[in-house]
Amino acid sequence: MDSLQTGGTSIKRDELMDQVKEQIAIANAQEILTKMTEKCFKKCIDKPGTSLGNSEQKCIAMCMDRYMDSWNVVSKAYTNRLQRERHRM
């Protein structure tokens, strides 16, 4: 079965999978941004005000960098594990 019939329109399986992967990537990016914002705000902002102080700006920048670095390490390890498991099958 190379294609799926939906409402009279033929959609190839690969195209559908690409769309699903893109939607998952967008959802993951939104989740990362939300979690990063929550965690870094909680860690770096003691008393919210109308502007950020210099130390708060630096803390947020470093927190976000660390969070993204950590996410990338975990994501890469997970991807590698999935690839190893696929090769075993």
PDB file of C-alpha atoms in Angstrom, residues 4-84:
ATOM      1  CA  LEU A   4      -3.773   6.274   1.310  1.00  0.00           C
ATOM      2  CA  GLN A   5      -7.111   7.450  -0.053  1.00  0.00           C
ATOM      3  CA  THR A   6      -8.574  10.346   1.955  1.00  0.00           C
ATOM      4  CA  GLY A   7     -11.592  12.241   0.702  1.00  0.00           C
ATOM      5  CA  GLY A   8     -10.848  11.426  -2.921  1.00  0.00           C
ATOM      6  CA  THR A   9      -7.259  12.651  -2.616  1.00  0.00           C
ATOM      7  CA  SER A  10      -4.336  10.297  -2.787  1.00  0.00           C
ATOM      8  CA  ILE A  11      -1.605  11.012  -0.243  1.00  0.00           C
ATOM      9  CA  LYS A  12       1.595   9.027  -0.396  1.00  0.00           C
ATOM     10  CA  ARG A  13       2.647   7.349   2.810  1.00  0.00           C
ATOM     11  CA  ASP A  14       6.043   9.095   2.823  1.00  0.00           C
ATOM     12  CA  GLU A  15       4.401  12.503   2.493  1.00  0.00           C
ATOM     13  CA  LEU A  16       2.051  11.693   5.341  1.00  0.00           C
ATOM     14  CA  MET A  17       4.941  10.502   7.510  1.00  0.00           C
ATOM     15  CA  ASP A  18       6.865  13.699   6.724  1.00  0.00           C
ATOM     16  CA  GLN A  19       3.874  15.772   7.788  1.00  0.00           C
ATOM     17  CA  VAL A  20       3.528  13.826  11.034  1.00  0.00           C
ATOM     18  CA  LYS A  21       7.254  14.164  11.756  1.00  0.00           C
ATOM     19  CA  GLU A  22       7.060  17.903  11.138  1.00  0.00           C
ATOM     20  CA  GLN A  23       4.102  18.265  13.495  1.00  0.00           C
ATOM     21  CA  ILE A  24       5.926  16.255  16.163  1.00  0.00           C
ATOM     22  CA  ALA A  25       9.031  18.433  15.753  1.00  0.00           C
ATOM     23  CA  ILE A  26       6.932  21.586  16.157  1.00  0.00           C
ATOM     24  CA  ALA A  27       5.216  20.181  19.250  1.00  0.00           C
ATOM     25  CA  ASN A  28       8.607  19.218  20.724  1.00  0.00           C
ATOM     26  CA  ALA A  29      10.001  22.689  20.067  1.00  0.00           C
ATOM     27  CA  GLN A  30       6.985  24.279  21.753  1.00  0.00           C
ATOM     28  CA  GLU A  31       7.345  21.967  24.741  1.00  0.00           C
ATOM     29  CA  ILE A  32      11.067  22.716  25.051  1.00  0.00           C
ATOM     30  CA  LEU A  33      10.433  26.449  24.922  1.00  0.00           C
ATOM     31  CA  THR A  34       7.665  26.241  27.534  1.00  0.00           C
ATOM     32  CA  LYS A  35       9.695  24.102  29.946  1.00  0.00           C
ATOM     33  CA  MET A  36      12.829  26.162  29.445  1.00  0.00           C
ATOM     34  CA  THR A  37      10.922  29.382  30.098  1.00  0.00           C
ATOM     35  CA  GLU A  38       9.313  28.001  33.257  1.00  0.00           C
ATOM     36  CA  LYS A  39      12.503  26.528  34.680  1.00  0.00           C
ATOM     37  CA  CYS A  40      14.758  29.472  33.859  1.00  0.00           C
ATOM     38  CA  PHE A  41      12.217  32.019  35.082  1.00  0.00           C
ATOM     39  CA  LYS A  42      11.841  30.131  38.358  1.00  0.00           C
ATOM     40  CA  LYS A  43      15.616  29.876  38.765  1.00  0.00           C
ATOM     41  CA  CYS A  44      16.638  33.382  37.697  1.00  0.00           C
ATOM     42  CA  ILE A  45      13.824  35.791  38.572  1.00  0.00           C
ATOM     43  CA  ASP A  46      13.351  36.401  42.283  1.00  0.00           C
ATOM     44  CA  LYS A  47      11.028  39.393  42.100  1.00  0.00           C
ATOM     45  CA  PRO A  48       9.342  40.018  38.748  1.00  0.00           C
ATOM     46  CA  GLY A  49       9.262  43.650  37.728  1.00  0.00           C
ATOM     47  CA  THR A  50       8.962  45.799  34.645  1.00  0.00           C
ATOM     48  CA  SER A  51      12.486  44.984  33.432  1.00  0.00           C
ATOM     49  CA  LEU A  52      15.272  42.469  33.946  1.00  0.00           C
ATOM     50  CA  GLY A  53      18.421  43.351  35.790  1.00  0.00           C
ATOM     51  CA  ASN A  54      21.824  42.598  34.304  1.00  0.00           C
ATOM     52  CA  SER A  55      22.372  39.555  36.535  1.00  0.00           C
ATOM     53  CA  GLU A  56      18.896  38.229  35.665  1.00  0.00           C
ATOM     54  CA  GLN A  57      19.603  38.590  31.946  1.00  0.00           C
ATOM     55  CA  LYS A  58      22.894  36.709  32.290  1.00  0.00           C
ATOM     56  CA  CYS A  59      21.275  33.998  34.410  1.00  0.00           C
ATOM     57  CA  ILE A  60      18.482  33.479  31.878  1.00  0.00           C
ATOM     58  CA  ALA A  61      20.917  33.369  28.955  1.00  0.00           C
ATOM     59  CA  MET A  62      23.136  30.803  30.690  1.00  0.00           C
ATOM     60  CA  CYS A  63      20.145  28.764  31.862  1.00  0.00           C
ATOM     61  CA  MET A  64      18.707  28.629  28.363  1.00  0.00           C
ATOM     62  CA  ASP A  65      22.089  27.656  26.881  1.00  0.00           C
ATOM     63  CA  ARG A  66      22.525  24.847  29.413  1.00  0.00           C
ATOM     64  CA  TYR A  67      18.982  23.630  28.887  1.00  0.00           C
ATOM     65  CA  MET A  68      19.428  23.490  25.115  1.00  0.00           C
ATOM     66  CA  ASP A  69      22.831  21.787  25.433  1.00  0.00           C
ATOM     67  CA  SER A  70      21.307  19.178  27.741  1.00  0.00           C
ATOM     68  CA  TRP A  71      18.350  18.680  25.402  1.00  0.00           C
ATOM     69  CA  ASN A  72      20.683  18.180  22.447  1.00  0.00           C
ATOM     70  CA  VAL A  73      22.779  15.585  24.312  1.00  0.00           C
ATOM     71  CA  VAL A  74      19.705  13.622  25.388  1.00  0.00           C
ATOM     72  CA  SER A  75      18.120  13.887  21.949  1.00  0.00           C
ATOM     73  CA  LYS A  76      21.272  12.678  20.205  1.00  0.00           C
ATOM     74  CA  ALA A  77      21.652   9.744  22.608  1.00  0.00           C
ATOM     75  CA  TYR A  78      17.997   8.800  22.111  1.00  0.00           C
ATOM     76  CA  THR A  79      18.306   8.979  18.324  1.00  0.00           C
ATOM     77  CA  ASN A  80      21.437   6.821  18.394  1.00  0.00           C
ATOM     78  CA  ARG A  81      19.688   4.263  20.579  1.00  0.00           C
ATOM     79  CA  LEU A  82      16.716   4.087  18.223  1.00  0.00           C
ATOM     80  CA  GLN A  83      19.032   3.573  15.261  1.00  0.00           C
ATOM     81  CA  ARG A  84      20.907   0.767  17.046  1.00  0.00           C
TER      82      ARG A  84
END
